[in-house]
């Protein structure tokens, strides 16, 4: 297929105490596309507000807050809460307890909720837009967590730069999937012992954004040898930078040397 000219149409909204960036890659840019972006943004905004009301640990009447106070009903009354809870507990087990869904001794799955929200909104609102003949790609990010997709048979790829300090560490050209970057100077209360970690920054690519975010966190919260074992066991793909600025690339569980990667996913 010949290369087409593509247009990137973007909108930013603020919900859940962070900025969400919406991108539509289209074949044209006109009033119809702008209206599509406007309506899409409004739907995403409404859905994120709903998720925040249900799962924010800062809202007294949320399901998370009720559970923190000892109310077990959220586990039986909400399939979404049950899914988030089970994912948090499984993530703790898979990471040998490096990821902990607790803060100050209370259940707090904020890391998972944030990325679960992105995936929910992406699947419900953005991905169906690929049926539109003008839309070739959809993208949603919150902080440094990104979910994206490309229309089947299109040659369009999302160009995703991974910054480190004041320069770009590497560039990925991706069609479908999720990518998450975590720096170990990010403050998450006293849950993670960042000073014991070897890596300064970790980026992980997966099909699931929740998985990508958990492994990116683990990569910047663990000893190098321990994370290497996770890379091999779970066939992880991504890049890490240690505290001495040494760069380690890994692809499907194997360590590689090149710093620029093209993945056809």
PDB file of C-alpha atoms in Angstrom:
ATOM      1  CA  UNK A   1       0.000   0.000   0.000  1.00  0.00           C
ATOM      2  CA  UNK A   2       1.347   3.439  -0.914  1.00  0.00           C
ATOM      3  CA  UNK A   3       2.095   5.956   1.790  1.00  0.00           C
ATOM      4  CA  UNK A   4      -0.771   8.338   2.484  1.00  0.00           C
ATOM      5  CA  UNK A   5      -0.671  11.821   3.945  1.00  0.00           C
ATOM      6  CA  UNK A   6      -2.028  11.842   7.474  1.00  0.00           C
ATOM      7  CA  UNK A   7      -3.292  14.572   9.769  1.00  0.00           C
ATOM      8  CA  UNK A   8      -3.071  14.524  13.551  1.00  0.00           C
ATOM      9  CA  UNK A   9      -6.015  16.072  15.377  1.00  0.00           C
ATOM     10  CA  UNK A  10      -5.588  16.496  19.142  1.00  0.00           C
ATOM     11  CA  UNK A  11      -7.515  17.525  22.238  1.00  0.00           C
ATOM     12  CA  UNK A  12      -6.509  17.629  25.908  1.00  0.00           C
ATOM     13  CA  UNK A  13      -8.809  17.265  28.897  1.00  0.00           C
ATOM     14  CA  UNK A  14      -8.130  17.182  32.620  1.00  0.00           C
ATOM     15  CA  UNK A  15      -9.718  14.489  34.760  1.00  0.00           C
ATOM     16  CA  UNK A  16      -8.613  12.318  37.679  1.00  0.00           C
ATOM     17  CA  UNK A  17      -5.927  14.911  38.540  1.00  0.00           C
ATOM     18  CA  UNK A  18      -4.054  14.463  35.276  1.00  0.00           C
ATOM     19  CA  UNK A  19      -4.140  15.502  31.631  1.00  0.00           C
ATOM     20  CA  UNK A  20      -5.458  13.128  28.993  1.00  0.00           C
ATOM     21  CA  UNK A  21      -4.331  13.604  25.402  1.00  0.00           C
ATOM     22  CA  UNK A  22      -6.631  12.402  22.621  1.00  0.00           C
ATOM     23  CA  UNK A  23      -5.316  12.000  19.079  1.00  0.00           C
ATOM     24  CA  UNK A  24      -7.077  11.038  15.873  1.00  0.00           C
ATOM     25  CA  UNK A  25      -4.977  10.289  12.805  1.00  0.00           C
ATOM     26  CA  UNK A  26      -7.103  11.044   9.739  1.00  0.00           C
ATOM     27  CA  UNK A  27      -6.868  11.194   5.966  1.00  0.00           C
ATOM     28  CA  UNK A  28      -8.426  14.668   5.884  1.00  0.00           C
ATOM     29  CA  UNK A  29      -8.924  17.565   8.253  1.00  0.00           C
ATOM     30  CA  UNK A  30     -12.239  19.345   7.827  1.00  0.00           C
ATOM     31  CA  UNK A  31     -15.342  20.388   9.751  1.00  0.00           C
ATOM     32  CA  UNK A  32     -16.605  16.791   9.897  1.00  0.00           C
ATOM     33  CA  UNK A  33     -13.383  15.548  11.455  1.00  0.00           C
ATOM     34  CA  UNK A  34     -13.342  18.452  13.925  1.00  0.00           C
ATOM     35  CA  UNK A  35     -16.900  17.697  14.977  1.00  0.00           C
ATOM     36  CA  UNK A  36     -16.011  14.024  15.399  1.00  0.00           C
ATOM     37  CA  UNK A  37     -13.097  14.999  17.636  1.00  0.00           C
ATOM     38  CA  UNK A  38     -15.319  17.363  19.648  1.00  0.00           C
ATOM     39  CA  UNK A  39     -18.022  14.745  20.250  1.00  0.00           C
ATOM     40  CA  UNK A  40     -15.413  12.079  21.049  1.00  0.00           C
ATOM     41  CA  UNK A  41     -13.717  14.370  23.572  1.00  0.00           C
ATOM     42  CA  UNK A  42     -17.025  15.079  25.311  1.00  0.00           C
ATOM     43  CA  UNK A  43     -17.818  11.363  25.570  1.00  0.00           C
ATOM     44  CA  UNK A  44     -14.369  10.590  26.972  1.00  0.00           C
ATOM     45  CA  UNK A  45     -14.670  13.419  29.478  1.00  0.00           C
ATOM     46  CA  UNK A  46     -18.033  12.155  30.721  1.00  0.00           C
ATOM     47  CA  UNK A  47     -16.807   8.566  31.021  1.00  0.00           C
ATOM     48  CA  UNK A  48     -13.691   9.567  32.938  1.00  0.00           C
ATOM     49  CA  UNK A  49     -15.808  11.613  35.338  1.00  0.00           C
ATOM     50  CA  UNK A  50     -17.958   8.541  35.944  1.00  0.00           C
ATOM     51  CA  UNK A  51     -14.925   6.323  36.574  1.00  0.00           C
ATOM     52  CA  UNK A  52     -13.458   8.908  38.953  1.00  0.00           C
ATOM     53  CA  UNK A  53     -16.700   9.030  40.944  1.00  0.00           C
ATOM     54  CA  UNK A  54     -16.669   5.258  41.286  1.00  0.00           C
ATOM     55  CA  UNK A  55     -13.001   4.555  41.975  1.00  0.00           C
ATOM     56  CA  UNK A  56     -11.244   7.629  43.345  1.00  0.00           C
ATOM     57  CA  UNK A  57      -9.646   7.026  46.736  1.00  0.00           C
ATOM     58  CA  UNK A  58     -10.185  10.738  47.420  1.00  0.00           C
ATOM     59  CA  UNK A  59     -13.989  10.583  47.179  1.00  0.00           C
ATOM     60  CA  UNK A  60     -15.764   9.533  50.361  1.00  0.00           C
ATOM     61  CA  UNK A  61     -18.602   7.764  48.554  1.00  0.00           C
ATOM     62  CA  UNK A  62     -16.509   5.919  45.944  1.00  0.00           C
ATOM     63  CA  UNK A  63     -16.358   2.132  45.856  1.00  0.00           C
ATOM     64  CA  UNK A  64     -12.660   2.240  46.801  1.00  0.00           C
ATOM     65  CA  UNK A  65     -13.338   4.440  49.844  1.00  0.00           C
ATOM     66  CA  UNK A  66     -16.211   2.240  50.964  1.00  0.00           C
ATOM     67  CA  UNK A  67     -13.992  -0.824  50.674  1.00  0.00           C
ATOM     68  CA  UNK A  68     -11.251   0.925  52.646  1.00  0.00           C
ATOM     69  CA  UNK A  69     -13.772   1.454  55.456  1.00  0.00           C
ATOM     70  CA  UNK A  70     -14.492  -2.268  55.591  1.00  0.00           C
ATOM     71  CA  UNK A  71     -17.527  -2.471  53.313  1.00  0.00           C
ATOM     72  CA  UNK A  72     -17.226  -5.679  51.261  1.00  0.00           C
ATOM     73  CA  UNK A  73     -20.234  -4.938  49.025  1.00  0.00           C
ATOM     74  CA  UNK A  74     -18.205  -3.416  46.176  1.00  0.00           C
ATOM     75  CA  UNK A  75     -16.752  -6.876  45.494  1.00  0.00           C
ATOM     76  CA  UNK A  76     -20.218  -8.308  44.882  1.00  0.00           C
ATOM     77  CA  UNK A  77     -22.123  -5.285  43.570  1.00  0.00           C
ATOM     78  CA  UNK A  78     -19.636  -4.074  40.937  1.00  0.00           C
ATOM     79  CA  UNK A  79     -17.997  -6.289  38.334  1.00  0.00           C
ATOM     80  CA  UNK A  80     -15.621  -3.433  37.513  1.00  0.00           C
ATOM     81  CA  UNK A  81     -14.460  -3.124  41.107  1.00  0.00           C
ATOM     82  CA  UNK A  82     -14.057  -6.894  41.347  1.00  0.00           C
ATOM     83  CA  UNK A  83     -11.961  -6.867  38.158  1.00  0.00           C
ATOM     84  CA  UNK A  84      -9.746  -4.058  39.474  1.00  0.00           C
ATOM     85  CA  UNK A  85      -9.375  -5.765  42.844  1.00  0.00           C
ATOM     86  CA  UNK A  86      -8.460  -9.124  41.298  1.00  0.00           C
ATOM     87  CA  UNK A  87      -6.021  -7.453  38.901  1.00  0.00           C
ATOM     88  CA  UNK A  88      -4.332  -5.622  41.794  1.00  0.00           C
ATOM     89  CA  UNK A  89      -3.939  -8.774  43.879  1.00  0.00           C
ATOM     90  CA  UNK A  90      -2.680 -10.789  40.888  1.00  0.00           C
ATOM     91  CA  UNK A  91      -0.210  -8.017  39.996  1.00  0.00           C
ATOM     92  CA  UNK A  92       1.147  -8.067  43.531  1.00  0.00           C
ATOM     93  CA  UNK A  93       1.664 -11.829  43.291  1.00  0.00           C
ATOM     94  CA  UNK A  94       3.226 -11.779  39.790  1.00  0.00           C
ATOM     95  CA  UNK A  95       5.704  -9.063  40.774  1.00  0.00           C
ATOM     96  CA  UNK A  96       6.762 -10.804  43.990  1.00  0.00           C
ATOM     97  CA  UNK A  97       5.215  -7.997  46.000  1.00  0.00           C
ATOM     98  CA  UNK A  98       7.139  -5.179  44.324  1.00  0.00           C
ATOM     99  CA  UNK A  99       3.845  -3.691  43.210  1.00  0.00           C
ATOM    100  CA  UNK A 100       1.632  -3.182  46.248  1.00  0.00           C
ATOM    101  CA  UNK A 101      -1.983  -2.003  45.929  1.00  0.00           C
ATOM    102  CA  UNK A 102      -1.930  -0.339  49.338  1.00  0.00           C
ATOM    103  CA  UNK A 103      -1.263   3.083  50.794  1.00  0.00           C
ATOM    104  CA  UNK A 104      -0.983   3.679  54.519  1.00  0.00           C
ATOM    105  CA  UNK A 105      -2.205   0.129  55.080  1.00  0.00           C
ATOM    106  CA  UNK A 106      -5.380   0.573  53.017  1.00  0.00           C
ATOM    107  CA  UNK A 107      -6.295  -0.884  49.629  1.00  0.00           C
ATOM    108  CA  UNK A 108      -5.464   1.768  47.026  1.00  0.00           C
ATOM    109  CA  UNK A 109      -5.275   0.529  43.412  1.00  0.00           C
ATOM    110  CA  UNK A 110      -4.712   4.024  41.960  1.00  0.00           C
ATOM    111  CA  UNK A 111      -2.017   2.912  39.494  1.00  0.00           C
ATOM    112  CA  UNK A 112      -4.284   0.223  38.090  1.00  0.00           C
ATOM    113  CA  UNK A 113      -7.421   2.402  38.125  1.00  0.00           C
ATOM    114  CA  UNK A 114      -5.708   5.115  36.068  1.00  0.00           C
ATOM    115  CA  UNK A 115      -4.646   2.709  33.352  1.00  0.00           C
ATOM    116  CA  UNK A 116      -7.851   0.667  33.521  1.00  0.00           C
ATOM    117  CA  UNK A 117      -9.715   3.935  32.893  1.00  0.00           C
ATOM    118  CA  UNK A 118      -7.614   4.674  29.806  1.00  0.00           C
ATOM    119  CA  UNK A 119      -8.241   1.194  28.419  1.00  0.00           C
ATOM    120  CA  UNK A 120     -11.972   1.333  29.145  1.00  0.00           C
ATOM    121  CA  UNK A 121     -12.402   4.683  27.428  1.00  0.00           C
ATOM    122  CA  UNK A 122     -10.165   3.646  24.550  1.00  0.00           C
ATOM    123  CA  UNK A 123     -12.121   0.449  23.868  1.00  0.00           C
ATOM    124  CA  UNK A 124     -15.554   2.034  24.343  1.00  0.00           C
ATOM    125  CA  UNK A 125     -15.108   5.373  22.590  1.00  0.00           C
ATOM    126  CA  UNK A 126     -11.962   5.538  20.465  1.00  0.00           C
ATOM    127  CA  UNK A 127     -11.428   2.120  18.920  1.00  0.00           C
ATOM    128  CA  UNK A 128     -14.854   2.046  17.201  1.00  0.00           C
ATOM    129  CA  UNK A 129     -13.813   5.208  15.311  1.00  0.00           C
ATOM    130  CA  UNK A 130     -11.501   3.077  13.191  1.00  0.00           C
ATOM    131  CA  UNK A 131     -14.640   2.038  11.293  1.00  0.00           C
ATOM    132  CA  UNK A 132     -14.886   5.629  10.046  1.00  0.00           C
ATOM    133  CA  UNK A 133     -13.331   5.793   6.555  1.00  0.00           C
ATOM    134  CA  UNK A 134     -11.498   9.023   7.429  1.00  0.00           C
ATOM    135  CA  UNK A 135      -9.881   7.704  10.634  1.00  0.00           C
ATOM    136  CA  UNK A 136      -6.712   5.606  10.389  1.00  0.00           C
ATOM    137  CA  UNK A 137      -5.450   5.778  13.980  1.00  0.00           C
ATOM    138  CA  UNK A 138      -6.631   6.489  17.529  1.00  0.00           C
ATOM    139  CA  UNK A 139      -4.563   7.349  20.608  1.00  0.00           C
ATOM    140  CA  UNK A 140      -5.177   8.161  24.257  1.00  0.00           C
ATOM    141  CA  UNK A 141      -2.588   8.989  26.896  1.00  0.00           C
ATOM    142  CA  UNK A 142      -2.624   9.946  30.549  1.00  0.00           C
ATOM    143  CA  UNK A 143       0.682  11.024  32.032  1.00  0.00           C
ATOM    144  CA  UNK A 144       3.186   8.702  30.342  1.00  0.00           C
ATOM    145  CA  UNK A 145       0.746   5.850  29.780  1.00  0.00           C
ATOM    146  CA  UNK A 146      -0.462   5.433  26.201  1.00  0.00           C
ATOM    147  CA  UNK A 147      -2.956   3.225  24.382  1.00  0.00           C
ATOM    148  CA  UNK A 148      -3.127   3.309  20.586  1.00  0.00           C
ATOM    149  CA  UNK A 149      -4.452   1.470  17.540  1.00  0.00           C
ATOM    150  CA  UNK A 150      -4.281   1.670  13.755  1.00  0.00           C
ATOM    151  CA  UNK A 151      -6.772   0.644  11.099  1.00  0.00           C
ATOM    152  CA  UNK A 152      -6.076  -2.762   9.625  1.00  0.00           C
ATOM    153  CA  UNK A 153      -4.136  -2.637   6.320  1.00  0.00           C
ATOM    154  CA  UNK A 154      -3.082   0.975   6.915  1.00  0.00           C
ATOM    155  CA  UNK A 155       0.627   1.836   6.770  1.00  0.00           C
ATOM    156  CA  UNK A 156       0.206   4.466   9.498  1.00  0.00           C
ATOM    157  CA  UNK A 157       2.312   4.074  12.626  1.00  0.00           C
ATOM    158  CA  UNK A 158       2.316   6.096  15.813  1.00  0.00           C
ATOM    159  CA  UNK A 159       5.695   7.727  16.409  1.00  0.00           C
ATOM    160  CA  UNK A 160       6.286   7.603  20.163  1.00  0.00           C
ATOM    161  CA  UNK A 161       9.328   9.311  21.592  1.00  0.00           C
ATOM    162  CA  UNK A 162      10.628   8.219  24.973  1.00  0.00           C
ATOM    163  CA  UNK A 163      12.282  11.183  26.718  1.00  0.00           C
ATOM    164  CA  UNK A 164      14.973  10.933  29.340  1.00  0.00           C
ATOM    165  CA  UNK A 165      16.223  14.079  31.015  1.00  0.00           C
ATOM    166  CA  UNK A 166      16.434  16.703  28.264  1.00  0.00           C
ATOM    167  CA  UNK A 167      16.743  14.391  25.255  1.00  0.00           C
ATOM    168  CA  UNK A 168      14.843  11.592  23.546  1.00  0.00           C
ATOM    169  CA  UNK A 169      16.054   8.204  24.689  1.00  0.00           C
ATOM    170  CA  UNK A 170      14.551   6.253  21.808  1.00  0.00           C
ATOM    171  CA  UNK A 171      11.688   6.272  19.322  1.00  0.00           C
ATOM    172  CA  UNK A 172       9.150   3.526  18.751  1.00  0.00           C
ATOM    173  CA  UNK A 173       7.030   3.244  15.596  1.00  0.00           C
ATOM    174  CA  UNK A 174       3.964   1.269  16.609  1.00  0.00           C
ATOM    175  CA  UNK A 175       0.611   0.357  15.137  1.00  0.00           C
ATOM    176  CA  UNK A 176      -1.290  -1.254  18.004  1.00  0.00           C
ATOM    177  CA  UNK A 177      -0.693  -1.738  21.692  1.00  0.00           C
ATOM    178  CA  UNK A 178       0.153   0.119  24.870  1.00  0.00           C
ATOM    179  CA  UNK A 179       3.274   1.720  26.280  1.00  0.00           C
ATOM    180  CA  UNK A 180       4.062   2.965  29.760  1.00  0.00           C
ATOM    181  CA  UNK A 181       7.052   4.829  31.188  1.00  0.00           C
ATOM    182  CA  UNK A 182       7.854   5.114  34.881  1.00  0.00           C
ATOM    183  CA  UNK A 183      10.595   7.122  36.589  1.00  0.00           C
ATOM    184  CA  UNK A 184      11.662   6.105  40.065  1.00  0.00           C
ATOM    185  CA  UNK A 185      11.662   9.682  41.287  1.00  0.00           C
ATOM    186  CA  UNK A 186       7.896   9.763  40.832  1.00  0.00           C
ATOM    187  CA  UNK A 187       6.407  10.090  44.290  1.00  0.00           C
ATOM    188  CA  UNK A 188       3.869   7.463  45.289  1.00  0.00           C
ATOM    189  CA  UNK A 189       3.854   7.934  49.016  1.00  0.00           C
ATOM    190  CA  UNK A 190       5.897   5.360  50.907  1.00  0.00           C
ATOM    191  CA  UNK A 191       4.661   2.383  48.894  1.00  0.00           C
ATOM    192  CA  UNK A 192       7.767   1.835  46.765  1.00  0.00           C
ATOM    193  CA  UNK A 193      11.374   1.859  47.969  1.00  0.00           C
ATOM    194  CA  UNK A 194      12.819   3.770  45.044  1.00  0.00           C
ATOM    195  CA  UNK A 195      16.218   4.268  46.658  1.00  0.00           C
ATOM    196  CA  UNK A 196      16.807   0.508  46.495  1.00  0.00           C
ATOM    197  CA  UNK A 197      16.150   0.317  42.740  1.00  0.00           C
ATOM    198  CA  UNK A 198      18.934   0.151  40.153  1.00  0.00           C
ATOM    199  CA  UNK A 199      17.025   1.727  37.261  1.00  0.00           C
ATOM    200  CA  UNK A 200      16.130   5.382  36.968  1.00  0.00           C
ATOM    201  CA  UNK A 201      13.519   4.940  34.238  1.00  0.00           C
ATOM    202  CA  UNK A 202      11.715   2.031  32.604  1.00  0.00           C
ATOM    203  CA  UNK A 203       9.463   1.842  29.546  1.00  0.00           C
ATOM    204  CA  UNK A 204       7.452  -1.291  28.747  1.00  0.00           C
ATOM    205  CA  UNK A 205       5.346  -2.143  25.692  1.00  0.00           C
ATOM    206  CA  UNK A 206       2.472  -4.620  25.965  1.00  0.00           C
ATOM    207  CA  UNK A 207      -0.937  -5.154  24.441  1.00  0.00           C
ATOM    208  CA  UNK A 208      -2.432  -4.346  27.858  1.00  0.00           C
ATOM    209  CA  UNK A 209      -1.793  -0.899  29.328  1.00  0.00           C
ATOM    210  CA  UNK A 210      -2.350  -2.177  32.855  1.00  0.00           C
ATOM    211  CA  UNK A 211       0.380  -4.779  32.369  1.00  0.00           C
ATOM    212  CA  UNK A 212       2.699  -2.248  30.721  1.00  0.00           C
ATOM    213  CA  UNK A 213       2.292   0.200  33.606  1.00  0.00           C
ATOM    214  CA  UNK A 214       2.835  -2.432  36.302  1.00  0.00           C
ATOM    215  CA  UNK A 215       6.012  -3.755  34.659  1.00  0.00           C
ATOM    216  CA  UNK A 216       7.311  -0.224  34.041  1.00  0.00           C
ATOM    217  CA  UNK A 217       6.808   0.495  37.735  1.00  0.00           C
ATOM    218  CA  UNK A 218       8.501  -2.766  38.694  1.00  0.00           C
ATOM    219  CA  UNK A 219      11.440  -2.022  36.401  1.00  0.00           C
ATOM    220  CA  UNK A 220      12.095   1.214  38.272  1.00  0.00           C
ATOM    221  CA  UNK A 221      11.404  -0.240  41.718  1.00  0.00           C
ATOM    222  CA  UNK A 222      13.589  -3.353  41.745  1.00  0.00           C
ATOM    223  CA  UNK A 223      17.165  -4.547  41.506  1.00  0.00           C
ATOM    224  CA  UNK A 224      18.489  -5.041  37.979  1.00  0.00           C
ATOM    225  CA  UNK A 225      18.932  -8.794  38.257  1.00  0.00           C
ATOM    226  CA  UNK A 226      15.427  -9.233  39.581  1.00  0.00           C
ATOM    227  CA  UNK A 227      13.933  -7.219  36.743  1.00  0.00           C
ATOM    228  CA  UNK A 228      16.021  -9.169  34.233  1.00  0.00           C
ATOM    229  CA  UNK A 229      14.334 -12.338  35.438  1.00  0.00           C
ATOM    230  CA  UNK A 230      10.911 -10.723  34.919  1.00  0.00           C
ATOM    231  CA  UNK A 231      11.937  -9.635  31.391  1.00  0.00           C
ATOM    232  CA  UNK A 232      12.818 -13.209  30.455  1.00  0.00           C
ATOM    233  CA  UNK A 233       9.922 -14.905  32.218  1.00  0.00           C
ATOM    234  CA  UNK A 234       7.192 -12.591  30.915  1.00  0.00           C
ATOM    235  CA  UNK A 235       8.731 -11.859  27.483  1.00  0.00           C
ATOM    236  CA  UNK A 236       8.831  -8.120  28.142  1.00  0.00           C
ATOM    237  CA  UNK A 237       9.696  -5.476  25.536  1.00  0.00           C
ATOM    238  CA  UNK A 238      11.022  -2.015  26.333  1.00  0.00           C
ATOM    239  CA  UNK A 239      13.968  -0.018  27.566  1.00  0.00           C
ATOM    240  CA  UNK A 240      15.525   0.903  30.914  1.00  0.00           C
ATOM    241  CA  UNK A 241      18.046   3.499  32.040  1.00  0.00           C
ATOM    242  CA  UNK A 242      19.963   2.849  35.233  1.00  0.00           C
ATOM    243  CA  UNK A 243      21.218   5.447  37.696  1.00  0.00           C
ATOM    244  CA  UNK A 244      24.557   5.588  35.859  1.00  0.00           C
ATOM    245  CA  UNK A 245      22.710   6.373  32.585  1.00  0.00           C
ATOM    246  CA  UNK A 246      23.429   2.954  31.066  1.00  0.00           C
ATOM    247  CA  UNK A 247      20.717   1.962  28.589  1.00  0.00           C
ATOM    248  CA  UNK A 248      19.312  -1.552  28.316  1.00  0.00           C
ATOM    249  CA  UNK A 249      16.954  -2.503  25.474  1.00  0.00           C
ATOM    250  CA  UNK A 250      14.897  -5.679  25.652  1.00  0.00           C
ATOM    251  CA  UNK A 251      12.554  -7.250  23.120  1.00  0.00           C
ATOM    252  CA  UNK A 252      10.224 -10.189  23.795  1.00  0.00           C
ATOM    253  CA  UNK A 253      12.326 -11.343  26.722  1.00  0.00           C
ATOM    254  CA  UNK A 254      15.720 -10.961  25.037  1.00  0.00           C
ATOM    255  CA  UNK A 255      18.320  -8.265  25.609  1.00  0.00           C
ATOM    256  CA  UNK A 256      19.201  -6.295  22.448  1.00  0.00           C
ATOM    257  CA  UNK A 257      21.588  -3.490  21.606  1.00  0.00           C
ATOM    258  CA  UNK A 258      19.926  -1.168  19.100  1.00  0.00           C
ATOM    259  CA  UNK A 259      18.270   1.959  20.462  1.00  0.00           C
ATOM    260  CA  UNK A 260      15.657   2.449  17.765  1.00  0.00           C
ATOM    261  CA  UNK A 261      13.076  -0.254  17.252  1.00  0.00           C
ATOM    262  CA  UNK A 262      10.312  -0.779  14.685  1.00  0.00           C
ATOM    263  CA  UNK A 263       7.645  -3.195  15.872  1.00  0.00           C
ATOM    264  CA  UNK A 264       4.969  -4.478  13.512  1.00  0.00           C
ATOM    265  CA  UNK A 265       2.186  -5.247  15.934  1.00  0.00           C
TER     266      UNK A 265
END
